[in-house]
Tab-separated table of C-alpha atoms and ligand atoms in Angstrom:
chain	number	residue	atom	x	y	z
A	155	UNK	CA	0.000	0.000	0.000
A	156	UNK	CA	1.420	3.187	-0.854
A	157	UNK	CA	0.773	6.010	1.508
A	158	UNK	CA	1.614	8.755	-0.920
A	159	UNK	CA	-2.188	7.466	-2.786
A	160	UNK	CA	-3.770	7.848	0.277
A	161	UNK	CA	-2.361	11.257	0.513
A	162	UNK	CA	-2.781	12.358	-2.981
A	163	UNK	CA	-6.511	11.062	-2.439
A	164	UNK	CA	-7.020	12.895	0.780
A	165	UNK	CA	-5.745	16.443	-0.812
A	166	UNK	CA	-7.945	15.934	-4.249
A	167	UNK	CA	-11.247	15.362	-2.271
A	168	UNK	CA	-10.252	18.419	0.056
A	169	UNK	CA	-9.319	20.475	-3.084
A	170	UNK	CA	-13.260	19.354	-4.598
A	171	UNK	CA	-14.657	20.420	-1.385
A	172	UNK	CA	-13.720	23.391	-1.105
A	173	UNK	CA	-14.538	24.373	-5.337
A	174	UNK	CA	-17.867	22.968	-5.278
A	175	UNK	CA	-20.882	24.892	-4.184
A	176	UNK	CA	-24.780	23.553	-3.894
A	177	UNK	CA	-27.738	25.049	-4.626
A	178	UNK	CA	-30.917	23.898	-5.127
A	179	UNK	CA	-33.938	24.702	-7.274
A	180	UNK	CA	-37.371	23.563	-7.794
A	181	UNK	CA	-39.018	22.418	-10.398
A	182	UNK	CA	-42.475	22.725	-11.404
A	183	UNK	CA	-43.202	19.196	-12.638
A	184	UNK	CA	-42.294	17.758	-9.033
A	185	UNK	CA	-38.941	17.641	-7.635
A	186	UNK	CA	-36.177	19.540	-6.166
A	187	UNK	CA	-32.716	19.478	-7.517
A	188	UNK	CA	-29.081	19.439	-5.662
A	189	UNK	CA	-26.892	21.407	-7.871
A	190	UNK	CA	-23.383	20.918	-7.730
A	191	UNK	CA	-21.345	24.316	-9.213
A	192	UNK	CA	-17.269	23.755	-9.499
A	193	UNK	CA	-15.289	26.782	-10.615
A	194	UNK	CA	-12.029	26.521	-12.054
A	195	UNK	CA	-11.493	30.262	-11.944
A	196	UNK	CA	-13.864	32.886	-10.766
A	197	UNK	CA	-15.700	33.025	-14.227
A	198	UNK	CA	-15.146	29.796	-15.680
A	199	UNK	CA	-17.405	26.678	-14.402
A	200	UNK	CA	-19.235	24.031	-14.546
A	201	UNK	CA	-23.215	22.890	-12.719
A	202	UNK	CA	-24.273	19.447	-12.343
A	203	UNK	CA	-27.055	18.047	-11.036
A	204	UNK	CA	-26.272	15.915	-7.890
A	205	UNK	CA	-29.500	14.554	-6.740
A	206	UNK	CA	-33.197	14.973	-7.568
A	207	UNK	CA	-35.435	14.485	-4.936
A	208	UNK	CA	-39.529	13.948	-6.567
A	209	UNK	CA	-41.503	15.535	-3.728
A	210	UNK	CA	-42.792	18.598	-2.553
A	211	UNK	CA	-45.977	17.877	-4.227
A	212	UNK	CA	-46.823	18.336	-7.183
A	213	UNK	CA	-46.357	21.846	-8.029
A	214	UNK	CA	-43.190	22.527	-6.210
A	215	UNK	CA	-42.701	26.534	-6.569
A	216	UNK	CA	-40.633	27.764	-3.668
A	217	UNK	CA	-37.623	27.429	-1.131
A	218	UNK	CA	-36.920	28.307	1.938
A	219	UNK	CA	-33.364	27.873	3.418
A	220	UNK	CA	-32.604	27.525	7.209
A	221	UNK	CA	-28.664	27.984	6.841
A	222	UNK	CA	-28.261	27.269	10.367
A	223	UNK	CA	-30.194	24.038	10.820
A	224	UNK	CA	-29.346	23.091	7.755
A	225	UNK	CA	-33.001	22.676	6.579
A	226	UNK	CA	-35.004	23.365	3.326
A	227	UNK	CA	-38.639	23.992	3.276
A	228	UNK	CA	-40.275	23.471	0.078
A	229	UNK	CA	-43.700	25.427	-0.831
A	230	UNK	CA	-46.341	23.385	-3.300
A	231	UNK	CA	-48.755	25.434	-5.382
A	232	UNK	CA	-50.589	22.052	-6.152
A	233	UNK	CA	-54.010	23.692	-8.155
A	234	UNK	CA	-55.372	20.823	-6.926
A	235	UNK	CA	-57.376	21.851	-3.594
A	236	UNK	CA	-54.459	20.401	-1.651
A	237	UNK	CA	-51.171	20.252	-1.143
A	238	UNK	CA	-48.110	19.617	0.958
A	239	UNK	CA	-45.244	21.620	3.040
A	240	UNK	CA	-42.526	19.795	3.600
A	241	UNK	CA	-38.902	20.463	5.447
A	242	UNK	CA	-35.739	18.251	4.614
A	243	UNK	CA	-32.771	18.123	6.463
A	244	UNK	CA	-29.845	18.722	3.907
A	245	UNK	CA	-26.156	16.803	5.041
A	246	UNK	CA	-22.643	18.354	5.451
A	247	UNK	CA	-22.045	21.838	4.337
A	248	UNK	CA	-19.630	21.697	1.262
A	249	UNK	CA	-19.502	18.158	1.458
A	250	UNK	CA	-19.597	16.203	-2.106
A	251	UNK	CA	-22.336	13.866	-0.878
A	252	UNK	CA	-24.606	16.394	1.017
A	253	UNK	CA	-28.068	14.901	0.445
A	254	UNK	CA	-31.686	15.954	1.161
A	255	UNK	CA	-33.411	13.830	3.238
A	256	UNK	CA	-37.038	13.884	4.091
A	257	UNK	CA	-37.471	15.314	7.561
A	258	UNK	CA	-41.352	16.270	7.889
A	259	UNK	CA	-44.553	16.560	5.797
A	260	UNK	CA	-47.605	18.623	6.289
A	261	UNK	CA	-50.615	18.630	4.356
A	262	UNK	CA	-52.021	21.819	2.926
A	263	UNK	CA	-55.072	23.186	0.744
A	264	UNK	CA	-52.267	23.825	-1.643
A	265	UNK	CA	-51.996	27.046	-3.823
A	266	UNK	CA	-48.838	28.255	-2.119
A	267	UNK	CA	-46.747	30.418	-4.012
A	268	UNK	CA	-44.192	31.746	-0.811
A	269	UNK	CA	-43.088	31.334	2.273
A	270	UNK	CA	-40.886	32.069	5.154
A	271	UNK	CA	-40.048	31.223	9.033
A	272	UNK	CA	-41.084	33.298	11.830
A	273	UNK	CA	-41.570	33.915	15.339
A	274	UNK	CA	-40.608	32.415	18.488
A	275	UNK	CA	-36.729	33.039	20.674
A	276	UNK	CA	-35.094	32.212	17.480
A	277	UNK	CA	-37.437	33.568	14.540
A	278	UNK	CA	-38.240	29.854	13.344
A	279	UNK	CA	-41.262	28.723	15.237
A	280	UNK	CA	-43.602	29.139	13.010
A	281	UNK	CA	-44.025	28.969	9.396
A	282	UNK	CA	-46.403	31.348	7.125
A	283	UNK	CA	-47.739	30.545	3.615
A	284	UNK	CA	-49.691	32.661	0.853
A	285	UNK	CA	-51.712	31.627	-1.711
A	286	UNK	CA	-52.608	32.974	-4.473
A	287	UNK	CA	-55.958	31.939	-5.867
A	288	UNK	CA	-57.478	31.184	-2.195
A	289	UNK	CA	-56.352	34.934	-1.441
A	290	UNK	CA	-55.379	33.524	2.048
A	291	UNK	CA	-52.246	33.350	4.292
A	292	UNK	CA	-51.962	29.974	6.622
A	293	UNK	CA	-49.559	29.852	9.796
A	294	UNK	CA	-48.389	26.032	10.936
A	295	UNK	CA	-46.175	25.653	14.240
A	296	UNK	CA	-42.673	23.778	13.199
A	297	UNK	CA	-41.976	21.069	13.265
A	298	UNK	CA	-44.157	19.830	10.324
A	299	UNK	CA	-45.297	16.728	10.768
A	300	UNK	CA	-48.520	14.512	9.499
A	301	UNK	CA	-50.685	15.692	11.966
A	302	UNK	CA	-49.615	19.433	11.971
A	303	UNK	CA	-52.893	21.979	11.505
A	304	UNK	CA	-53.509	25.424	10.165
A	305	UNK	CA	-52.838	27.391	13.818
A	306	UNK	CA	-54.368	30.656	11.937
A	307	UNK	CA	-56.059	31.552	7.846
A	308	UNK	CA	-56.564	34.982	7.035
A	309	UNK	CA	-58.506	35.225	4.175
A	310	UNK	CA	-58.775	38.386	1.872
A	311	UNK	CA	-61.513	39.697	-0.288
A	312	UNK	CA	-61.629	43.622	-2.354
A	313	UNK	CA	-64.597	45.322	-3.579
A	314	UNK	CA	-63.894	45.210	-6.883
A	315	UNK	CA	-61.426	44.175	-9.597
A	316	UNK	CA	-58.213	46.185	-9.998
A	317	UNK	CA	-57.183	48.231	-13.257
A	318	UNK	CA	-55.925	45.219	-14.470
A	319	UNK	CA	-59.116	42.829	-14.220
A	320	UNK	CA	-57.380	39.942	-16.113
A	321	UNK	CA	-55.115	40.022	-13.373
A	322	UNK	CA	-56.614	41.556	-10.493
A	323	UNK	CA	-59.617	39.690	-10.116
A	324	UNK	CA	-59.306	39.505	-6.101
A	325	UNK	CA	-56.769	39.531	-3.664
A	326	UNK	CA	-53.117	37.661	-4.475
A	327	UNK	CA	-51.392	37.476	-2.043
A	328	UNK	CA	-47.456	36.896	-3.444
A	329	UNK	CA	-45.662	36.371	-0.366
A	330	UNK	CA	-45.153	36.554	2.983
A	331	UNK	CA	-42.257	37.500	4.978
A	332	UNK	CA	-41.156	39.778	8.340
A	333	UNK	CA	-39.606	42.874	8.682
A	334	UNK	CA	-35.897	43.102	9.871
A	335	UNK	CA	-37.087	43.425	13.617
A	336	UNK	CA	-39.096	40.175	13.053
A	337	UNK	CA	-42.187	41.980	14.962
A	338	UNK	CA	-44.361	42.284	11.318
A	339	UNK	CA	-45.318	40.037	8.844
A	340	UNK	CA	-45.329	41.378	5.280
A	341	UNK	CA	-47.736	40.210	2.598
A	342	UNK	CA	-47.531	41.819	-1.035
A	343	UNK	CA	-50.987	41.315	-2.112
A	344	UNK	CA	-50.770	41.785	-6.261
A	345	UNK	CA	-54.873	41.668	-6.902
A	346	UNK	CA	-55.323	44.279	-4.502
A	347	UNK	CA	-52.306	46.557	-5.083
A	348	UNK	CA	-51.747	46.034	-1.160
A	349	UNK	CA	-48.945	45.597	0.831
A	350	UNK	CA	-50.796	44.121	3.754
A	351	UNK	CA	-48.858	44.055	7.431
A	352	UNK	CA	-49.653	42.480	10.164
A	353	UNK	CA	-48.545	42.377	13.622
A	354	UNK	CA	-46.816	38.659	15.242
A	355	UNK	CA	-47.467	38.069	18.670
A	356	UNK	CA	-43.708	36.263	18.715
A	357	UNK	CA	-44.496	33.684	21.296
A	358	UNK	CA	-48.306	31.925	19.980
A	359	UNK	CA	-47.628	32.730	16.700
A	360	UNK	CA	-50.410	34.693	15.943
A	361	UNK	CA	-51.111	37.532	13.226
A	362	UNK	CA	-53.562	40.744	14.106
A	363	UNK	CA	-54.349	42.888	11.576
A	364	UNK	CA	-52.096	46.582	10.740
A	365	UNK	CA	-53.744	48.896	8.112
A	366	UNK	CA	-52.720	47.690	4.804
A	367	UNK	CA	-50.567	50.370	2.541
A	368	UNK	CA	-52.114	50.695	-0.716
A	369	UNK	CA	-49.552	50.918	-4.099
A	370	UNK	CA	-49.537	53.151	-7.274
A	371	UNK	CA	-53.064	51.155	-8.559
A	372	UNK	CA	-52.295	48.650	-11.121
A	373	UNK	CA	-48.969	48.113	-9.240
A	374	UNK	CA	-49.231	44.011	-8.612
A	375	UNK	CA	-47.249	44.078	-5.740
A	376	UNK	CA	-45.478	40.643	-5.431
A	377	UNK	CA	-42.072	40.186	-3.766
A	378	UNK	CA	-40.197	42.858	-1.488
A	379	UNK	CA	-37.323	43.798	0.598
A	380	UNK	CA	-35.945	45.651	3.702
A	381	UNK	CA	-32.532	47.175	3.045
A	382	UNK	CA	-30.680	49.821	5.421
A	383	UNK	CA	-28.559	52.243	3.819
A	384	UNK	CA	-26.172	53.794	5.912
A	385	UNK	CA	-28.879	54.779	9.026
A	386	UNK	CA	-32.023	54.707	6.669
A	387	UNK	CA	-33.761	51.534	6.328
A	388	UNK	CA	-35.936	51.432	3.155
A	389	UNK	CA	-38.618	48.990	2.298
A	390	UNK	CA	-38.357	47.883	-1.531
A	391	UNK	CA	-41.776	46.381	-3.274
A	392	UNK	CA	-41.522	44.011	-6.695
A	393	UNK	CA	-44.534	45.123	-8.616
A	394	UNK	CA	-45.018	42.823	-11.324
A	395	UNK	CA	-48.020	44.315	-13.054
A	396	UNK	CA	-46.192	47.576	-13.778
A	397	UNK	CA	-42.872	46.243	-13.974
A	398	UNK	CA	-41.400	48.883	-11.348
A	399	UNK	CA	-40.359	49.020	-7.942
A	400	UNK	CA	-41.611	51.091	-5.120
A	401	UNK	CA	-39.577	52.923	-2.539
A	402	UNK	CA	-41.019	53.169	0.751
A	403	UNK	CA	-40.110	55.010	3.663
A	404	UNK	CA	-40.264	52.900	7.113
A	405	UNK	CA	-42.032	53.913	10.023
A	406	UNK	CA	-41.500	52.119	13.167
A	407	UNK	CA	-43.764	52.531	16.319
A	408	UNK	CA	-42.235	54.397	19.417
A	409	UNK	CA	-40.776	51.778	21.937
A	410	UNK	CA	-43.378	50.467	24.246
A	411	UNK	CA	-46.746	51.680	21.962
A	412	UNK	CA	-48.689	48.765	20.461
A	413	UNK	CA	-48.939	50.875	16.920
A	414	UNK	CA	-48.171	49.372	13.640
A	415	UNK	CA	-45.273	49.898	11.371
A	416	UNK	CA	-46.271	51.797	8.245
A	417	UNK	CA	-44.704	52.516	5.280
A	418	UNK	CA	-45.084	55.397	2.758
A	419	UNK	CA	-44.268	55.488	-1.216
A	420	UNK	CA	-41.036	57.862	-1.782
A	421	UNK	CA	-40.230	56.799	-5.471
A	422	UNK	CA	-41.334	54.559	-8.124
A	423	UNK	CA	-39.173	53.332	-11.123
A	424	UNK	CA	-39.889	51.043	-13.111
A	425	UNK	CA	-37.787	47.888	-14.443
A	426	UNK	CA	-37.037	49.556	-17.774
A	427	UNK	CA	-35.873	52.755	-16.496
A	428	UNK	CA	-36.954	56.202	-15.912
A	429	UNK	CA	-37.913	56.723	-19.411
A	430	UNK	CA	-40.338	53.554	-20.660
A	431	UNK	CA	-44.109	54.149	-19.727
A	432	UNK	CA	-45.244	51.710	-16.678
A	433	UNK	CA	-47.374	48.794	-17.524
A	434	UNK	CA	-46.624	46.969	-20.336
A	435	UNK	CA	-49.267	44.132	-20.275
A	436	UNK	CA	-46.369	41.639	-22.419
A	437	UNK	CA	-44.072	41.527	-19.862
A	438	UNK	CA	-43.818	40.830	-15.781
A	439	UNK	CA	-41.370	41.437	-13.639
A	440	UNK	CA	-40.869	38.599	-11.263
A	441	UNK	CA	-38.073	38.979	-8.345
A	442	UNK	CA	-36.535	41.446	-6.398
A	443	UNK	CA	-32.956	41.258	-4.593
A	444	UNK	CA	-30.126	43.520	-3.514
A	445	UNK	CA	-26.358	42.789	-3.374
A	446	UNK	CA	-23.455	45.010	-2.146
A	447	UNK	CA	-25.481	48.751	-3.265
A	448	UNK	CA	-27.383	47.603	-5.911
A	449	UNK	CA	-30.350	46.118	-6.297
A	450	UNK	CA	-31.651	43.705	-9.003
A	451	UNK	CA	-35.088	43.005	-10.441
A	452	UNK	CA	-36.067	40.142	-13.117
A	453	UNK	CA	-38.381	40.966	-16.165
A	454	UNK	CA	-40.104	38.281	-17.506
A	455	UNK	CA	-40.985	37.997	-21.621
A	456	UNK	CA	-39.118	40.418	-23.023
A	457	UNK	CA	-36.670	38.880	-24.877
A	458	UNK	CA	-34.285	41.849	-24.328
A	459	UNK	CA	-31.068	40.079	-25.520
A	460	UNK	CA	-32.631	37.990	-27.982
A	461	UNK	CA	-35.094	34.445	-28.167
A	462	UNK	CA	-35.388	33.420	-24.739
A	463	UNK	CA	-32.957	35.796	-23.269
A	464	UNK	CA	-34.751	38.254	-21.076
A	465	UNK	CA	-33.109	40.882	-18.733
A	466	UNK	CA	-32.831	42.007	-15.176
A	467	UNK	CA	-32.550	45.806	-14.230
A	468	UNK	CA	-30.089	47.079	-12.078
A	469	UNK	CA	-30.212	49.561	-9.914
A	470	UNK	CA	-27.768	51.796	-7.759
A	471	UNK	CA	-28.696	52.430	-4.145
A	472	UNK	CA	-28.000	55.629	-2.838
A	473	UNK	CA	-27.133	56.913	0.388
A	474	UNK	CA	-31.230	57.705	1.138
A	475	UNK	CA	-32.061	54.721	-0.138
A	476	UNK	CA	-33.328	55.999	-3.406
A	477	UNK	CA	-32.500	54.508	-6.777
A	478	UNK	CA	-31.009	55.024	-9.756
A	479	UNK	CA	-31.457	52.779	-12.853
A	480	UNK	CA	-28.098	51.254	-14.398
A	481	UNK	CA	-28.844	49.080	-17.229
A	482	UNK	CA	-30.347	45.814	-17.986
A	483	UNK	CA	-28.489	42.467	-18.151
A	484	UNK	CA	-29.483	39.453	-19.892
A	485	UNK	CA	-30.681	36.419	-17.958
A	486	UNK	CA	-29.758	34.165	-20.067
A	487	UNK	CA	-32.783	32.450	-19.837
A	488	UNK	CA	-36.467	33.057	-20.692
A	489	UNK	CA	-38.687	33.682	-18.131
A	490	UNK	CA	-36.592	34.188	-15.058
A	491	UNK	CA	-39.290	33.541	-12.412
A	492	UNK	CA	-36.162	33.513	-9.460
A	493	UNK	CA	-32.500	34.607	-8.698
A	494	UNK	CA	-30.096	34.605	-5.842
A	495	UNK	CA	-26.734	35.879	-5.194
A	496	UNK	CA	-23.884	34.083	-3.551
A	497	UNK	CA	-22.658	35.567	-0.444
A	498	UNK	CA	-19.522	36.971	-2.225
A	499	UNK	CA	-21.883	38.930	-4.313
A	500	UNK	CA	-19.547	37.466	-7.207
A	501	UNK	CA	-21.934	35.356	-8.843
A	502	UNK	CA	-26.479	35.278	-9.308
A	503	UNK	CA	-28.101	32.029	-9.959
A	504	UNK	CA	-30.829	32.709	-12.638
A	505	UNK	CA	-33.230	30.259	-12.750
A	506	UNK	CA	-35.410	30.327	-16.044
A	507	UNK	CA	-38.647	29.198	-15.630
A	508	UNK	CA	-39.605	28.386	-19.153
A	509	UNK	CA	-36.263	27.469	-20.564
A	510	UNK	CA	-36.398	25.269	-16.915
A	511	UNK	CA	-32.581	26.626	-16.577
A	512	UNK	CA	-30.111	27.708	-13.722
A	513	UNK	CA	-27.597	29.961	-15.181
A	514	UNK	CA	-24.975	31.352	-13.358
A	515	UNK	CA	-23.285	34.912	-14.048
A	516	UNK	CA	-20.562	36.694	-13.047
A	517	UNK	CA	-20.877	39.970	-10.744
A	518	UNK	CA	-18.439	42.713	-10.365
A	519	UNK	CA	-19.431	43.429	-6.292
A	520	UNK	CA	-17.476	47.178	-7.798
A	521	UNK	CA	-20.145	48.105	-10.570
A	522	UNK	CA	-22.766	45.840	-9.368
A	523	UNK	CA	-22.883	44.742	-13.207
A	524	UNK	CA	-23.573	41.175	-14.229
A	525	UNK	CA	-21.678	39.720	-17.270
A	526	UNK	CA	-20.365	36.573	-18.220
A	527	UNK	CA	-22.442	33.239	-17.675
A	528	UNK	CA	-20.262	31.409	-15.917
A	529	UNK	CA	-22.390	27.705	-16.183
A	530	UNK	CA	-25.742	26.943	-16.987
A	531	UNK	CA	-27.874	23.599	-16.259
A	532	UNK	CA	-30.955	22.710	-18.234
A	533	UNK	CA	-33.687	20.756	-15.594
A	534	UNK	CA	-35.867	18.990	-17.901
A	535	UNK	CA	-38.537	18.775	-18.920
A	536	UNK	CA	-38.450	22.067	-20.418
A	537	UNK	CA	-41.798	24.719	-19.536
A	538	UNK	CA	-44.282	25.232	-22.210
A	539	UNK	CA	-45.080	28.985	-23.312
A	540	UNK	CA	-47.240	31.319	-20.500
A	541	UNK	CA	-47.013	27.809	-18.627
A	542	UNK	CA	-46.513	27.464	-14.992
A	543	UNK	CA	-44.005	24.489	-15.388
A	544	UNK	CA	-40.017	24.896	-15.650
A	545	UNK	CA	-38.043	25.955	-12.977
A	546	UNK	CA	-39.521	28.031	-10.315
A	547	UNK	CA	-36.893	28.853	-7.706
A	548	UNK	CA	-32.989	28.439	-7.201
A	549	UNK	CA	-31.035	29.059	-3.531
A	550	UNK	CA	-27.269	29.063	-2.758
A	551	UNK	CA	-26.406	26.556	0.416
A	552	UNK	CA	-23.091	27.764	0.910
B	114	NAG	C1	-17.549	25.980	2.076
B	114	NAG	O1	-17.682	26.670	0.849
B	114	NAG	C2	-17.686	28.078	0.976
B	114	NAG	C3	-18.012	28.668	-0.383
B	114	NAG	O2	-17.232	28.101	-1.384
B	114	NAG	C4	-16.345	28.530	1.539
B	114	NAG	O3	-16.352	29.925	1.684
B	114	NAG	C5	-16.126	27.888	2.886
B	114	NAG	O4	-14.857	28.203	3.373
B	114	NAG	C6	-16.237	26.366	2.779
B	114	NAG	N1	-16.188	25.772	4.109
B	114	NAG	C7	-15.491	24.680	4.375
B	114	NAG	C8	-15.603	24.198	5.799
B	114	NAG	O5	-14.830	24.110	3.546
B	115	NAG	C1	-36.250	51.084	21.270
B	115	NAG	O1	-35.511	50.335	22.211
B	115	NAG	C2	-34.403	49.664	21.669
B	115	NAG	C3	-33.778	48.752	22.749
B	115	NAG	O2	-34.161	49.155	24.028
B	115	NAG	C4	-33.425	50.681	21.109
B	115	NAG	O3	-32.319	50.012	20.550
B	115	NAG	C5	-34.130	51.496	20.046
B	115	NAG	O4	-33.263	52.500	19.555
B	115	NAG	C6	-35.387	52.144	20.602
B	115	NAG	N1	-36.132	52.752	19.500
B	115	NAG	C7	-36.709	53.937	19.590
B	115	NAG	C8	-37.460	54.370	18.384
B	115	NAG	O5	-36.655	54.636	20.595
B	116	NAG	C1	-43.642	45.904	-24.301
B	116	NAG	O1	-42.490	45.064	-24.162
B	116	NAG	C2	-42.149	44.362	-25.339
B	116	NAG	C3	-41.010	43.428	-24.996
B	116	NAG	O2	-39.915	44.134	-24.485
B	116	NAG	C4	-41.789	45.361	-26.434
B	116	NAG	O3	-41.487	44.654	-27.616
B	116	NAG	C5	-42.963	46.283	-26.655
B	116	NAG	O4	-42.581	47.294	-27.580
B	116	NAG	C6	-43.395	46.955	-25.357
B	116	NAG	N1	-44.636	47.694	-25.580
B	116	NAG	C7	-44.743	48.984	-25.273
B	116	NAG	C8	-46.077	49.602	-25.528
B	116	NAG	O5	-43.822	49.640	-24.799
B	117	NAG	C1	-45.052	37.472	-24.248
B	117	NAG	O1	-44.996	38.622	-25.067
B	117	NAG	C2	-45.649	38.488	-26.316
B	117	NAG	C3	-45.419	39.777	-27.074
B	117	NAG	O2	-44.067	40.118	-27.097
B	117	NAG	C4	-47.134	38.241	-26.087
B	117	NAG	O3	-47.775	38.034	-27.314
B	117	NAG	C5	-47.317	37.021	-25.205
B	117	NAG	O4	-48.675	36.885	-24.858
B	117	NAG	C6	-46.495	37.131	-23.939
B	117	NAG	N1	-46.528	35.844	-23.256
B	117	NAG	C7	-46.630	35.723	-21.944
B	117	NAG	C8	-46.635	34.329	-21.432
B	117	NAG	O5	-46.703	36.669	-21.177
């Protein structure tokens, strides 16, 4: 037996360690995908696919990561009149063989499109869902297990349709996350140009009602974002209807009063720029998220850098938190429903919903501009025009 194997062994497995990253995506026909991405240099790479798990349904659409207990929730918009919500328990950070295990199921009445942790000592007690068509939100407590219930369902109703009736038929409620001090719950609502906001009671878990903060109307509020900018902290909405975001100022409650926090419309800009009229009914914008001083939304259906090759905007973040539009890069994919950053802020994982691919780009964290594509993986089968199959989301585990 020679030792110097053993060694040589030991020091390539180390050396593939450290160069390989996971993420993992969803995808819409019913299963989640491990993603193994090795870099040679910091622009040059390669994406497999490690494992691919069927599950989460049968209309897997999002993820939720829990870096620090290593676990993955997985959100099912089954159309079906039910549905599941299920956690797995993910192995070794940066190890080669890190798998996704199983590690509880709930059922659901389906229809989820988001979701996120909240409340309790640590901020993970709880889990909140929105659906779309329902117009509800659900709370569960963690863990999920078979015999976990709905602890609380809000449901929504409006009036009247929206300016854009095709889409704004009733309440939508796009997602639902908390604010930085983990004391509100945020749901965009895009049929009822809404950002609702609710107040947790941390330790049961339960939601009471803030006054909701209405949008530019025909907005189609959908994702958002806190971000602090030097002292300021600024709440960013995804409006997918107009293709813009809106600014918001934050308004906190004075220590000790049992108000609500509130938030008022500073700016609006929209995902083409300054100068390109609001609205366009061909095209959506999808997700919202910031890296370094920029910030970076996804338009869906354009086809700004050719056939399946749409764009996302970037943004510069000044010192008030307002923003200034920089240019638009291409996605390299069509339909790019979700991206992500690495923590480096070197590199976004663009997952195409239609063209069901995860491409990954290269970011200068200086300019905040994305260029080359670094690697791309193709999850079959591929999505069918204004279907909702293909990929749906993509997150770093790193
Ligand atoms: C895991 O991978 C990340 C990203 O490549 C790296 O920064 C980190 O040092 C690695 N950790 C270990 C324990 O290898
Ligand atoms: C509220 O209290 C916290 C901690 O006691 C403090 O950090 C914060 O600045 C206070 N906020 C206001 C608005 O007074
Ligand atoms: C809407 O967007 C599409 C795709 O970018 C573009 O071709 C079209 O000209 C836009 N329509 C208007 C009215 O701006
Ligand atoms: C995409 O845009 C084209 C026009 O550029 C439009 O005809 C089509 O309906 C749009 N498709 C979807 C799925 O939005």
């Amino acid at each position: 037996m020679a030792p110097t194997k053993a060694i040589l062994f030991a020091g390539l497995s180390l050396l593939s360690e450290a160069a390989a990253v996971k993420l993992y995506a969803t995808h819409f026909s019913g299963y989640i995908a491990a993603l193994d991405l090795t870099l040679s240099d910091p622009t040059t790479g390669s994406i497999t696919l490690a494992q691919q798990v069927r599950g989460c349904g049968v209309t897997p659409a999002w993820l939720h990561l829990d870096e620090e207990t290593r676990t993955l929730y997985c959100f099912d918009e089954s159309w079906m009149g039910s549905g599941v919500l299920q956690s797995y328990s993910l192995g070794k950070k940066n190890a080669s063989n890190a798998a996704l295990t199983l590690s509880g199921s709930a059922r659901t009445p389906g229809n989820t499109v988001h979701g996120s942790l909240y409340g309790g000592k640590d901020g993970k007690s709880f889990i909140i869902t929105s659906e779309y068509s329902p117009s509800t939100i659900s709370t569960y407590k963690l863990p999920l297990s078979s015999s976990t219930q709905q602890l609380q369902k809000k449901t929504f109703t409006q009036a009247r349709p929206g300016p854009r009736p095709d889409r704004q038929d009733r309440p939508h409620p796009h997602a639902a996350f908390t604010d930085p001090s983990g004391k509100f719950m945020i749901v965009p609502d895009l049929g009822s140009d809404l950002t609702r906001i609710f107040k947790i009671d941390t330790e049961s878990g339960m939601l009471s009602d803030c006054p909701a903060i209405a949008s530019l109307p025909g907005d189609g509020p959908r994702h958002g974002l806190f971000h602090k900018s030097g002292s300021t902290t600024r709440y960013y909405s995804l409006n997918e209807i107009s293709s813009s975001v809106g600014v918001y100022d934050v308004k906190y409650p004075a220590n000790g009063s049992s108000d609500c926090l509130s938030l008022s419309l500073a700016q609006t800009i929209g995902t083409y720029g300054p100068n390109v009229p609001l609205g366009n009914a061909t095209v959506k914008a999808a997700e919202i998220r910031v890296a370094g001083d920029y910030l970076y939304a996804s338009n869906r259906n354009d086809s700004t850098f050719g056939k399946e090759q749409d764009s996302i905007a970037i943004f510069k973040i000044g010192k008030d938190g307002a923003l200034t539009f920089v240019t638009l890069a291409n996605a390299y994919g069509y339909y790019p429903r979700s991206f992500a950053f690495n923590k480096a802020g070197t590199l976004v994982a663009i997952g195409g919903q239609t063209t069901a691919n995860i491409a990954i780009v290269a970011r200068d964290p200086a300019t905040g501009l994305l260029g080359k594509l670094v690697a791309n993986i193709n999850l079959s089968p591929r999505g069918t025009y204004g279907g909702e199959d293909g990929v749906s989301s993509v997150v770093w585990d790193e």
